[in-house]
Amino acid sequence: MKIIILLFAIVLGFGATCKKKADDIRVTAAKYKLQQEQKELRSYPNLLPEVLIVAPKA
């Protein structure tokens, strides 16, 4: 009976480890994707509209 409980605990521990590792990989992939997008946007020029002030001087 003790062996069965021990094996069950080992399997649960292994499952928890795999789940944690999968979550870590998912977070790392999301961060990498964000970094790639930011790196791509750095190469673009400033796309904000240019505002000209045309009011007469007082």
PDB file of C-alpha atoms in Angstrom:
ATOM      1  CA  MET A   1       0.000   0.000   0.000  1.00  0.00           C
ATOM      2  CA  LYS A   2       2.858   2.404   0.793  1.00  0.00           C
ATOM      3  CA  ILE A   3       4.445   1.714  -2.573  1.00  0.00           C
ATOM      4  CA  ILE A   4       1.228   2.606  -4.383  1.00  0.00           C
ATOM      5  CA  ILE A   5       0.943   5.887  -2.467  1.00  0.00           C
ATOM      6  CA  LEU A   6       4.594   6.665  -3.186  1.00  0.00           C
ATOM      7  CA  LEU A   7       4.169   5.962  -6.905  1.00  0.00           C
ATOM      8  CA  PHE A   8       1.013   8.085  -6.964  1.00  0.00           C
ATOM      9  CA  ALA A   9       2.887  10.970  -5.314  1.00  0.00           C
ATOM     10  CA  ILE A  10       5.734  10.660  -7.821  1.00  0.00           C
ATOM     11  CA  VAL A  11       3.307  10.722 -10.754  1.00  0.00           C
ATOM     12  CA  LEU A  12       1.511  13.772  -9.346  1.00  0.00           C
ATOM     13  CA  GLY A  13       4.830  15.531  -8.802  1.00  0.00           C
ATOM     14  CA  PHE A  14       5.941  14.777 -12.343  1.00  0.00           C
ATOM     15  CA  GLY A  15       2.619  16.028 -13.709  1.00  0.00           C
ATOM     16  CA  ALA A  16       2.873  19.263 -11.745  1.00  0.00           C
ATOM     17  CA  THR A  17       6.432  19.780 -12.988  1.00  0.00           C
ATOM     18  CA  CYS A  18       5.381  19.272 -16.601  1.00  0.00           C
ATOM     19  CA  LYS A  19       2.458  21.675 -16.214  1.00  0.00           C
ATOM     20  CA  LYS A  20       4.714  24.348 -14.688  1.00  0.00           C
ATOM     21  CA  LYS A  21       7.253  23.901 -17.478  1.00  0.00           C
ATOM     22  CA  ALA A  22       4.518  24.252 -20.134  1.00  0.00           C
ATOM     23  CA  ASP A  23       3.274  27.469 -18.503  1.00  0.00           C
ATOM     24  CA  ASP A  24       6.831  28.838 -18.396  1.00  0.00           C
ATOM     25  CA  ILE A  25       7.323  28.033 -22.089  1.00  0.00           C
ATOM     26  CA  ARG A  26       4.030  29.744 -22.952  1.00  0.00           C
ATOM     27  CA  VAL A  27       5.061  32.908 -21.066  1.00  0.00           C
ATOM     28  CA  THR A  28       8.505  32.886 -22.675  1.00  0.00           C
ATOM     29  CA  ALA A  29       6.985  32.532 -26.137  1.00  0.00           C
ATOM     30  CA  ALA A  30       4.660  35.481 -25.493  1.00  0.00           C
ATOM     31  CA  LYS A  31       7.589  37.644 -24.320  1.00  0.00           C
ATOM     32  CA  TYR A  32       9.645  36.638 -27.358  1.00  0.00           C
ATOM     33  CA  LYS A  33       6.782  37.538 -29.702  1.00  0.00           C
ATOM     34  CA  LEU A  34       6.422  40.954 -28.034  1.00  0.00           C
ATOM     35  CA  GLN A  35      10.176  41.577 -28.339  1.00  0.00           C
ATOM     36  CA  GLN A  36      10.094  40.656 -32.033  1.00  0.00           C
ATOM     37  CA  GLU A  37       7.203  43.084 -32.645  1.00  0.00           C
ATOM     38  CA  GLN A  38       9.031  45.871 -30.809  1.00  0.00           C
ATOM     39  CA  LYS A  39      12.219  45.196 -32.766  1.00  0.00           C
ATOM     40  CA  GLU A  40      10.252  45.357 -36.025  1.00  0.00           C
ATOM     41  CA  LEU A  41       8.579  48.640 -35.056  1.00  0.00           C
ATOM     42  CA  ARG A  42      11.941  50.266 -34.254  1.00  0.00           C
ATOM     43  CA  SER A  43      12.884  50.156 -37.928  1.00  0.00           C
ATOM     44  CA  TYR A  44       9.819  52.202 -38.980  1.00  0.00           C
ATOM     45  CA  PRO A  45      10.006  55.995 -39.104  1.00  0.00           C
ATOM     46  CA  ASN A  46       7.882  58.103 -36.801  1.00  0.00           C
ATOM     47  CA  LEU A  47       4.349  57.697 -38.171  1.00  0.00           C
ATOM     48  CA  LEU A  48       2.712  60.395 -36.065  1.00  0.00           C
ATOM     49  CA  PRO A  49       1.031  63.159 -38.081  1.00  0.00           C
ATOM     50  CA  GLU A  50       2.863  66.440 -38.370  1.00  0.00           C
ATOM     51  CA  VAL A  51       0.926  69.391 -36.980  1.00  0.00           C
ATOM     52  CA  LEU A  52       1.409  72.840 -38.428  1.00  0.00           C
ATOM     53  CA  ILE A  53       0.266  75.882 -36.461  1.00  0.00           C
ATOM     54  CA  VAL A  54      -1.356  78.293 -38.894  1.00  0.00           C
ATOM     55  CA  ALA A  55      -2.902  80.822 -36.498  1.00  0.00           C
ATOM     56  CA  PRO A  56      -1.829  84.416 -37.052  1.00  0.00           C
ATOM     57  CA  LYS A  57       0.588  85.932 -34.554  1.00  0.00           C
ATOM     58  CA  ALA A  58      -1.014  88.258 -32.040  1.00  0.00           C
TER      59      ALA A  58
END
